[in-house]
PDB file of C-alpha atoms in Angstrom:
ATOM      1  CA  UNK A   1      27.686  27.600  17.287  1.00 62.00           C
ATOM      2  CA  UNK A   2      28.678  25.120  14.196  1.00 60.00           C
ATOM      3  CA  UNK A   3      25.642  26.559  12.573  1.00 63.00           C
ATOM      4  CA  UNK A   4      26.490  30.264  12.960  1.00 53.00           C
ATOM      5  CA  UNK A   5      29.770  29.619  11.570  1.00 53.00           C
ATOM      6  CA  UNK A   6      27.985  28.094   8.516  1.00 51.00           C
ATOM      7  CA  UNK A   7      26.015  31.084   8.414  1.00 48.00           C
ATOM      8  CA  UNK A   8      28.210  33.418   8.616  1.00 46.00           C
ATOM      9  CA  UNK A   9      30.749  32.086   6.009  1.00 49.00           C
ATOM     10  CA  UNK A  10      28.069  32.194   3.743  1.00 46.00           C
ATOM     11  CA  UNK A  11      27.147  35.669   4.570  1.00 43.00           C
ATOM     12  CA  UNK A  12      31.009  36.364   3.754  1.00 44.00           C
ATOM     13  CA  UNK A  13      31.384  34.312   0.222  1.00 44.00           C
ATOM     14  CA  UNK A  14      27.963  36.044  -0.857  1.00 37.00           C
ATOM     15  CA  UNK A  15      29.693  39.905  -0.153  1.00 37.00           C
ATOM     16  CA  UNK A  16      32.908  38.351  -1.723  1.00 41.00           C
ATOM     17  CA  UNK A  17      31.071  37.413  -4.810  1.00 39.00           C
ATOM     18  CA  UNK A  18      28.660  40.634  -4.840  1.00 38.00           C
ATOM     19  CA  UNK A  19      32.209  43.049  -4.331  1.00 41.00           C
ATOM     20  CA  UNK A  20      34.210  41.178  -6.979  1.00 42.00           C
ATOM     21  CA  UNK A  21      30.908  41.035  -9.632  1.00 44.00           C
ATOM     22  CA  UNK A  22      30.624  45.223  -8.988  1.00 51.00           C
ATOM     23  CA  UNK A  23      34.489  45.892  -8.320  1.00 77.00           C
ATOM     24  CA  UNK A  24      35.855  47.898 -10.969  1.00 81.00           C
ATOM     25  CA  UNK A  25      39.846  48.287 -11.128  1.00 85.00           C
ATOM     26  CA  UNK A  26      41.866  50.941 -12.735  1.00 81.00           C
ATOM     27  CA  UNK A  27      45.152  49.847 -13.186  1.00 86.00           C
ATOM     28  CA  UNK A  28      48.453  51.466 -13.146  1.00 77.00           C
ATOM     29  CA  UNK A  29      48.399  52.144 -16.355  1.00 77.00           C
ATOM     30  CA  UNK A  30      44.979  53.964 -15.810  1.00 77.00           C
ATOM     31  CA  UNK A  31      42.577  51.388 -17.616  1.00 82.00           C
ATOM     32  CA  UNK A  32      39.411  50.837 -16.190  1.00 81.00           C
ATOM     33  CA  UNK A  33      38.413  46.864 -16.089  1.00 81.00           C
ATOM     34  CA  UNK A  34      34.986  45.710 -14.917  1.00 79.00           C
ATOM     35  CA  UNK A  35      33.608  42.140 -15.033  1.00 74.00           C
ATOM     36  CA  UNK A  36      33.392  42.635 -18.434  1.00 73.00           C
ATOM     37  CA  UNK A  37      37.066  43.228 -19.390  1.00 79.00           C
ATOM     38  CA  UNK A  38      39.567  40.344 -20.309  1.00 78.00           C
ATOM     39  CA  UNK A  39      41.825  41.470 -17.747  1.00 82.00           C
ATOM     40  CA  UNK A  40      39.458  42.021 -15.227  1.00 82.00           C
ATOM     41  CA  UNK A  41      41.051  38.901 -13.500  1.00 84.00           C
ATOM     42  CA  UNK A  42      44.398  39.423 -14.253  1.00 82.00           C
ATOM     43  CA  UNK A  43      44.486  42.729 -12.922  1.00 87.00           C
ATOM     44  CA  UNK A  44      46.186  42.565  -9.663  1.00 85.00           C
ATOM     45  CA  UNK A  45      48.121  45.976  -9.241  1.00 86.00           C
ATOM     46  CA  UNK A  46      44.922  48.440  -9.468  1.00 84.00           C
ATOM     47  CA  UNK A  47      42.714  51.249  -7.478  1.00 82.00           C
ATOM     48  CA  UNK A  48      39.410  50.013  -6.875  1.00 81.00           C
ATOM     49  CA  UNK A  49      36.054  52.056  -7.719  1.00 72.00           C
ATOM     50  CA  UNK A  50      32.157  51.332  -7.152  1.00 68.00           C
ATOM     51  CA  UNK A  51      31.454  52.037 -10.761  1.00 64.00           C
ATOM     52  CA  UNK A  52      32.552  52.232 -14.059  1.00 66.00           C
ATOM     53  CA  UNK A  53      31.319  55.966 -14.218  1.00 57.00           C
ATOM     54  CA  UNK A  54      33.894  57.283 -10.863  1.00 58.00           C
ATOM     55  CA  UNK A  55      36.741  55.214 -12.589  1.00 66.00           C
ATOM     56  CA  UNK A  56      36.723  56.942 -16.123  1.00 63.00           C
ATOM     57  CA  UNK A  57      35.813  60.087 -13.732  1.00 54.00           C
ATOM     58  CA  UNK A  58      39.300  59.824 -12.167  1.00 59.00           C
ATOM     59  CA  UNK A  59      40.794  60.256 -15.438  1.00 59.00           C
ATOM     60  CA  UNK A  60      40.586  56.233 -16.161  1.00 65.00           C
ATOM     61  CA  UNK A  61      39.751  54.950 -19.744  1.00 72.00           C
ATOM     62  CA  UNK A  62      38.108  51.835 -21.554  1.00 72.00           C
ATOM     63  CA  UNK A  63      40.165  48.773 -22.540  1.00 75.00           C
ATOM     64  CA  UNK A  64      40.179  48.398 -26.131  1.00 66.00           C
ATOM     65  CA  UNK A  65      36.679  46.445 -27.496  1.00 59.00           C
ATOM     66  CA  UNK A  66      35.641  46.659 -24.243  1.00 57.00           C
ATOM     67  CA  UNK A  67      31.789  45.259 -23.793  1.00 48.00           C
ATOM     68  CA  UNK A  68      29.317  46.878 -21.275  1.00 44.00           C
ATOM     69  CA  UNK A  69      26.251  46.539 -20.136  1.00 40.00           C
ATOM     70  CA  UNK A  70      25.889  49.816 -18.675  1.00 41.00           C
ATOM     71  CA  UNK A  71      22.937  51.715 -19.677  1.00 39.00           C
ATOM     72  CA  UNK A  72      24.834  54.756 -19.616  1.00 40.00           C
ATOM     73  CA  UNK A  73      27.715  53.455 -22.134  1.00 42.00           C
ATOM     74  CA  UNK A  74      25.439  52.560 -24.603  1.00 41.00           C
ATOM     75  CA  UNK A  75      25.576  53.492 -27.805  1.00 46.00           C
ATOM     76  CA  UNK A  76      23.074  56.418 -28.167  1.00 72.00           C
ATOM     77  CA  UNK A  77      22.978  58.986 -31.840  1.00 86.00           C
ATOM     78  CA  UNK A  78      25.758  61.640 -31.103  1.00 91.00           C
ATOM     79  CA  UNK A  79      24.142  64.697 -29.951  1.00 92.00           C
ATOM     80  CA  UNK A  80      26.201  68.001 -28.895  1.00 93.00           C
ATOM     81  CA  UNK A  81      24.029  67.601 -25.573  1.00 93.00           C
ATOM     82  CA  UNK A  82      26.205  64.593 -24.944  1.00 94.00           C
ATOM     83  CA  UNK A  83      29.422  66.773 -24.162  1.00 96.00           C
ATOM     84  CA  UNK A  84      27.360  69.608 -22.194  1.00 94.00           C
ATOM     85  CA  UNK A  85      25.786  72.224 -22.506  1.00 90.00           C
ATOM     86  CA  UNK A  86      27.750  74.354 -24.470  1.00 92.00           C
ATOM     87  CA  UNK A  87      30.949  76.456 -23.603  1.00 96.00           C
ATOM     88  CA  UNK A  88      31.686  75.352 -20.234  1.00 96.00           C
ATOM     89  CA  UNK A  89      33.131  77.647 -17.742  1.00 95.00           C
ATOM     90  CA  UNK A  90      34.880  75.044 -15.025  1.00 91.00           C
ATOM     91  CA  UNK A  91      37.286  76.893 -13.291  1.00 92.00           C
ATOM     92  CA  UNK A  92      33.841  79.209 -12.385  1.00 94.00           C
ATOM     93  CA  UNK A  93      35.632  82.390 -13.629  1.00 95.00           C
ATOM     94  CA  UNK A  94      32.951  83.700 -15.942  1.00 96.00           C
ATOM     95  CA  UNK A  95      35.630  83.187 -18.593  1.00 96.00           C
ATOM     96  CA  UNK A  96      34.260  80.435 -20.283  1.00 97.00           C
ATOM     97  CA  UNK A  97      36.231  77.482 -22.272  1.00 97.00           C
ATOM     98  CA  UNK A  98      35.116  79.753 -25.804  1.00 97.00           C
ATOM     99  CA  UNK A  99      36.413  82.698 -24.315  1.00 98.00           C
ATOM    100  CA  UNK A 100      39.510  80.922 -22.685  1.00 97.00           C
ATOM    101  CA  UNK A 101      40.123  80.286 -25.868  1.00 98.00           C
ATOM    102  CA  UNK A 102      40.011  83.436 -27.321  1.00 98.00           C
ATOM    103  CA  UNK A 103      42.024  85.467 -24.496  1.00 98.00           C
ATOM    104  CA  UNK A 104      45.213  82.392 -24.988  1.00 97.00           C
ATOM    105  CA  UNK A 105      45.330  82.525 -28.828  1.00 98.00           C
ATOM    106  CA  UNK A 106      45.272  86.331 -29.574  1.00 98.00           C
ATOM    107  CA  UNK A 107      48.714  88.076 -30.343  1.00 97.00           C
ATOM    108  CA  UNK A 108      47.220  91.406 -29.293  1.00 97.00           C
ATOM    109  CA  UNK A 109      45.909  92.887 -26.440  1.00 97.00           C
ATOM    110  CA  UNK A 110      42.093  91.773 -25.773  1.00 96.00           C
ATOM    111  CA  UNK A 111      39.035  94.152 -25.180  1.00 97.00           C
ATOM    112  CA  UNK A 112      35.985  92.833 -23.378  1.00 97.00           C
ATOM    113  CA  UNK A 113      32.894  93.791 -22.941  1.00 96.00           C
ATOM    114  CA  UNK A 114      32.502  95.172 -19.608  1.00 96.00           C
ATOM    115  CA  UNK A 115      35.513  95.634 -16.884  1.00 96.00           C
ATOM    116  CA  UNK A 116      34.408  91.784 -15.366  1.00 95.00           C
ATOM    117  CA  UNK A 117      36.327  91.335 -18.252  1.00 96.00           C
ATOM    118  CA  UNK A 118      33.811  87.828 -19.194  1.00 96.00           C
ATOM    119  CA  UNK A 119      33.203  88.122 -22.616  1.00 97.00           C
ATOM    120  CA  UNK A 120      36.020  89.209 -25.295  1.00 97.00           C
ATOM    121  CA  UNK A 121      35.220  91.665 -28.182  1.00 98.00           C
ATOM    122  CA  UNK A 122      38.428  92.319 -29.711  1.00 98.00           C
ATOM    123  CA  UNK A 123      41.816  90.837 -30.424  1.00 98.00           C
ATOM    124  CA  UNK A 124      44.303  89.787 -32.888  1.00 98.00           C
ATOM    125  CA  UNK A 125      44.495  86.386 -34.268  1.00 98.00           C
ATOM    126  CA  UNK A 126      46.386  84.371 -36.724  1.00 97.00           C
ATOM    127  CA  UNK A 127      44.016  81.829 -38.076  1.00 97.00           C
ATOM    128  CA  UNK A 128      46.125  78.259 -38.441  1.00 95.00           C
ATOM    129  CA  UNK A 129      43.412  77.598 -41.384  1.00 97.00           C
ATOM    130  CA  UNK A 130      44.513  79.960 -43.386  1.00 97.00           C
ATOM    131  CA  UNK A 131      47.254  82.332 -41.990  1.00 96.00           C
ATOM    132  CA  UNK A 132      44.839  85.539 -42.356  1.00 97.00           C
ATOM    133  CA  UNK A 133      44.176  87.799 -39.597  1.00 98.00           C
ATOM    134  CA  UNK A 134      41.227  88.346 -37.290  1.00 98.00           C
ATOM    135  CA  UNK A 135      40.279  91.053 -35.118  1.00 98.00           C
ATOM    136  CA  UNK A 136      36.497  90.433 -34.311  1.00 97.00           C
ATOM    137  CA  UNK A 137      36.069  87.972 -31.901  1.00 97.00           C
ATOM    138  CA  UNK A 138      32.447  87.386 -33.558  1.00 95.00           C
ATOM    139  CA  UNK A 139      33.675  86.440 -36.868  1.00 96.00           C
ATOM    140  CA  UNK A 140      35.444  83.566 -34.878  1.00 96.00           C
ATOM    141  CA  UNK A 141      34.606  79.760 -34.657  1.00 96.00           C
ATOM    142  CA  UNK A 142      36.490  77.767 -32.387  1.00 97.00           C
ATOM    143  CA  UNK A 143      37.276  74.671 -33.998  1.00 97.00           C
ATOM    144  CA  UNK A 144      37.294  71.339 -32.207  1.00 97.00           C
ATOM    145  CA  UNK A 145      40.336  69.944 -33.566  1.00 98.00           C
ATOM    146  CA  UNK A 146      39.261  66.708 -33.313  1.00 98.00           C
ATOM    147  CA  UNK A 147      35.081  67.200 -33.730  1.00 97.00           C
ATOM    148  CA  UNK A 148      32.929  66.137 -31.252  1.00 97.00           C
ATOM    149  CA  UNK A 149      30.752  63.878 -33.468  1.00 95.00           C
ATOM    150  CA  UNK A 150      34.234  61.911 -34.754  1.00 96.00           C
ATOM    151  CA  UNK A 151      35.189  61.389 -31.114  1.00 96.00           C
ATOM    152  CA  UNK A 152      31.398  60.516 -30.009  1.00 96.00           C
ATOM    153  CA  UNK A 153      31.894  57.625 -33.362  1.00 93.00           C
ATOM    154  CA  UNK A 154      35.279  56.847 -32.588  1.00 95.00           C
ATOM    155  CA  UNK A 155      35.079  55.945 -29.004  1.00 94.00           C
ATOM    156  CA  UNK A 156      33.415  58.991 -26.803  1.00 95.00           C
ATOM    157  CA  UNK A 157      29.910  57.333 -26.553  1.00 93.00           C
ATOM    158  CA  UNK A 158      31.676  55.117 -24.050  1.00 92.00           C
ATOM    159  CA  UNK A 159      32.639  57.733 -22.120  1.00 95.00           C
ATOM    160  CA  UNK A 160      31.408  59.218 -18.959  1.00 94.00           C
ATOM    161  CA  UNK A 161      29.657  62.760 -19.424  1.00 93.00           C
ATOM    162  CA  UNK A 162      32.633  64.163 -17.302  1.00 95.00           C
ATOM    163  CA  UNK A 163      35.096  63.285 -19.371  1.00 96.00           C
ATOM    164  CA  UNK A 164      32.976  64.121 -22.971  1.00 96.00           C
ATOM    165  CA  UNK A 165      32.687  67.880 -20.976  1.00 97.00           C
ATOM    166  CA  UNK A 166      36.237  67.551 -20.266  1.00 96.00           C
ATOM    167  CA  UNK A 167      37.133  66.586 -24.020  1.00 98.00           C
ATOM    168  CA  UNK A 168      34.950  69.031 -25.343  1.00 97.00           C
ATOM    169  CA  UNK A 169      36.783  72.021 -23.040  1.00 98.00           C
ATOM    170  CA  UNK A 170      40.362  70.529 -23.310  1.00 98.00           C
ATOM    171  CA  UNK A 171      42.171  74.163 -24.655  1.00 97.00           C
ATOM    172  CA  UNK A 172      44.541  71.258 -26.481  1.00 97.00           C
ATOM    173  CA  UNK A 173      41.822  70.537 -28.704  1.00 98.00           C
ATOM    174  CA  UNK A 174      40.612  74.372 -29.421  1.00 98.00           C
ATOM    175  CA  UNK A 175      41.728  76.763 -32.681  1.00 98.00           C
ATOM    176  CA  UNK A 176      40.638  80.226 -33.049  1.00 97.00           C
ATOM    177  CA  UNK A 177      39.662  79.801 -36.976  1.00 97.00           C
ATOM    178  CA  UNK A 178      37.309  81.158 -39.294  1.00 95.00           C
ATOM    179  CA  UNK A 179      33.569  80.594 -39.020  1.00 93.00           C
ATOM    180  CA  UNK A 180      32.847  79.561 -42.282  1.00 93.00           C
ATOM    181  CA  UNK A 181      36.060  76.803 -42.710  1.00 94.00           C
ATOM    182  CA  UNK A 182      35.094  75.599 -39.979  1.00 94.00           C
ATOM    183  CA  UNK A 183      31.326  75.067 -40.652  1.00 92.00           C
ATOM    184  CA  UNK A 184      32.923  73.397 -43.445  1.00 94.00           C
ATOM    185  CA  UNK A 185      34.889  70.982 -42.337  1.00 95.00           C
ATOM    186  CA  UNK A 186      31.945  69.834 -39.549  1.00 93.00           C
ATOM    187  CA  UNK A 187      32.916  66.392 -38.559  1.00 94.00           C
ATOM    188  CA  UNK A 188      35.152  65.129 -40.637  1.00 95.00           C
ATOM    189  CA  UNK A 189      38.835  63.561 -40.146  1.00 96.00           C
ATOM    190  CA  UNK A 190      41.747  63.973 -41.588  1.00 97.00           C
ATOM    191  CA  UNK A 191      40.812  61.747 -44.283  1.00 94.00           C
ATOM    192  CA  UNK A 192      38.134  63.704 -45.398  1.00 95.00           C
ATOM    193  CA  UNK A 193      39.378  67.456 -44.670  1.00 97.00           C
ATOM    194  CA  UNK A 194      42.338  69.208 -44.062  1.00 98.00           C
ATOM    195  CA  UNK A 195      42.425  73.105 -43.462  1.00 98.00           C
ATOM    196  CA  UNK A 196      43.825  74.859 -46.516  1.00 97.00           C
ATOM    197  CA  UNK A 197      47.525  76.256 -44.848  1.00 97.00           C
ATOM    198  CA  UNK A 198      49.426  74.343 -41.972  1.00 97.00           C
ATOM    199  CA  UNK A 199      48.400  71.227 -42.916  1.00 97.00           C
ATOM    200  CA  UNK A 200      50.977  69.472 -40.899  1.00 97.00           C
ATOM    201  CA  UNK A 201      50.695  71.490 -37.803  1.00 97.00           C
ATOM    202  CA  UNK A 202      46.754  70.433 -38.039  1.00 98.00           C
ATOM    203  CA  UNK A 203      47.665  67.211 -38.906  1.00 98.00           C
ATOM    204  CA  UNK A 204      49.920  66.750 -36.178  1.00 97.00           C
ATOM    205  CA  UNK A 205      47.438  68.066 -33.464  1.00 98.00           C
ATOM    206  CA  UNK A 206      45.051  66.116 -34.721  1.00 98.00           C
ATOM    207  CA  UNK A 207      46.762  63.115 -34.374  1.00 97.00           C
ATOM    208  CA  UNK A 208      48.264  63.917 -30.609  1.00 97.00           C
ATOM    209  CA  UNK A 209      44.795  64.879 -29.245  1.00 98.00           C
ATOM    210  CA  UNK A 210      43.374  61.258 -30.533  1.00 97.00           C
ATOM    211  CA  UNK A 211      45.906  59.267 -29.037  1.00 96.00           C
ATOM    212  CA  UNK A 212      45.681  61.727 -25.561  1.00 96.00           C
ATOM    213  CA  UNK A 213      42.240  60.268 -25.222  1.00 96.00           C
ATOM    214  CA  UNK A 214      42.892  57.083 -26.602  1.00 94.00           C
ATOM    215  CA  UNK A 215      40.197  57.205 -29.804  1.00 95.00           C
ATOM    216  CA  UNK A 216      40.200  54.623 -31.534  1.00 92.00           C
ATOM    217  CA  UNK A 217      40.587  54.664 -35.643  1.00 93.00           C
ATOM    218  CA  UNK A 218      38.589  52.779 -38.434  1.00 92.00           C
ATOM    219  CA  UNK A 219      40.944  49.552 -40.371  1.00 91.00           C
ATOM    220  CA  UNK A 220      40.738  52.495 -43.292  1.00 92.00           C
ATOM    221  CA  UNK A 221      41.715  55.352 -41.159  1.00 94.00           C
ATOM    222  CA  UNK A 222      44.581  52.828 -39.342  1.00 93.00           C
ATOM    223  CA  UNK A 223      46.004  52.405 -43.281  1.00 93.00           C
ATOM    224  CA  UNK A 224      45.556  56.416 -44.449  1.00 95.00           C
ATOM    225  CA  UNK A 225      46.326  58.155 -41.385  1.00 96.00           C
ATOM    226  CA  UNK A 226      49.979  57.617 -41.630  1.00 96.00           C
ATOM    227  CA  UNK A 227      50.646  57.993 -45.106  1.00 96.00           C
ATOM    228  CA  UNK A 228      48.493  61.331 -44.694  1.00 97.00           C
ATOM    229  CA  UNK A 229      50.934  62.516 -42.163  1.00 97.00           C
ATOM    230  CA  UNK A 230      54.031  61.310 -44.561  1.00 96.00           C
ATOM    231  CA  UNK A 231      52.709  63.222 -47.576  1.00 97.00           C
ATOM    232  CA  UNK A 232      52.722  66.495 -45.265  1.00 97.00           C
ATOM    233  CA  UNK A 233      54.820  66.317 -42.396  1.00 96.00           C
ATOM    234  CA  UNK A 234      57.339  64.375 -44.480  1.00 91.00           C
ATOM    235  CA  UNK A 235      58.089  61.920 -41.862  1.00 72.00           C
TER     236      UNK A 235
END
């Protein structure tokens, strides 16, 4: 009997060791801490998940200089691949996140295609670039506000591919702009472009849809960033 006991308090501090070693908490706050995290200890009021992947999944995010060893945060090239396969369509309406897009920003009344009523032809929209007008939905880029290959550099690669789908979908981070400024501006930040008209209504997106996913800036882009808002929001 004295020996089962042993046994099975062994059994017990081994699954105690193995749960706490794989736990990973999300706390109320919504940061996910693994083993890896500084708080991970000091973390008492939390939701518990299996991995690191279902936590940021739930909406969760990464400490600041957090360290993994998860394959899958690693820090792979940016590739577009990374946040899906193009234009998503997740609320399976054969509207996708493009043409979402498209259909929310026009001032006029859309035409589509067909009567499904999938793809848009048509419209009328004001581009925030530049303030001219566009009525072919071809000669339209959508702009990620903040680019995909800035976010992927800036703190996305650590992401779960949910939530880089997610980011690259989010209608808070889409403009209906012209092609060729957009092509233009590629990945930059606002340190390096800034769209010709509106500056501080680009600026100021910019800047919200960051800090909505918690990106995380360069020491130079920490120092400009603010005085780049200043010079054009005026406060």
């Amino acid at each position: 009997m004295k020996r089962l006991l042993i046994a099975l308090t062994l059994i017990t501090l081994v699954f105690t060791v193995y749960a706490s070693s794989s736990l990973v908490k999300k706390s109320k706050s919504g940061i996910c801490h693994d083993k890896n995290s500084s708080y991970f200890n000091r973390t008492t009021n939390f939701k518990s998940f299996n991995t690191l992947s279902s936590c940021l999944d739930s909406g969760g995010r990464l400490p600041k200089k957090h360290s993994t060893t998860n394959k899958s945060y690693s820090t792979k090239k940016y590739s577009r691949s990374q946040f899906g396969s193009g234009w998503a369509d997740l609320d399976k309406d054969c509207q996708n996140s493009r043409m979402e897009a498209l259909i929310s920003q026009s001032v006029a009344q859309i035409r589509y295609k067909s009567s499904k009523k999938c793809k848009v032809v048509s419209g009328k929209w004001i581009s925030t670039f530049t303030g001219n007008t566009i009525y072919k939905a071809s000669e339209i880029d959508i702009d990620h506000v903040v680019p995909l290959s800035w976010a992927w550099k800036h703190g996305a690669n650590s992401w779960s591919k949910n939530m880089r789908v997610k980011f690259a979908n989010d209608p808070a981070n889409l403009l209906s702009v012209e092609a060729s400024l957009n092509r233009q501006k590629g990945d930059k930040g606002l340190n390096n472009w800034l769209p010709p008209k509106n500056k501080c209504q680009y600026i100021s997106r910019f800047i919200r849809v960051y800090k909505t996913y918690t990106l995380s800036l360069t020491s130079s882009e920490l120092l400009h960033y603010p005085n780049i808002k200043r010079l054009y929001c005026g406060n």
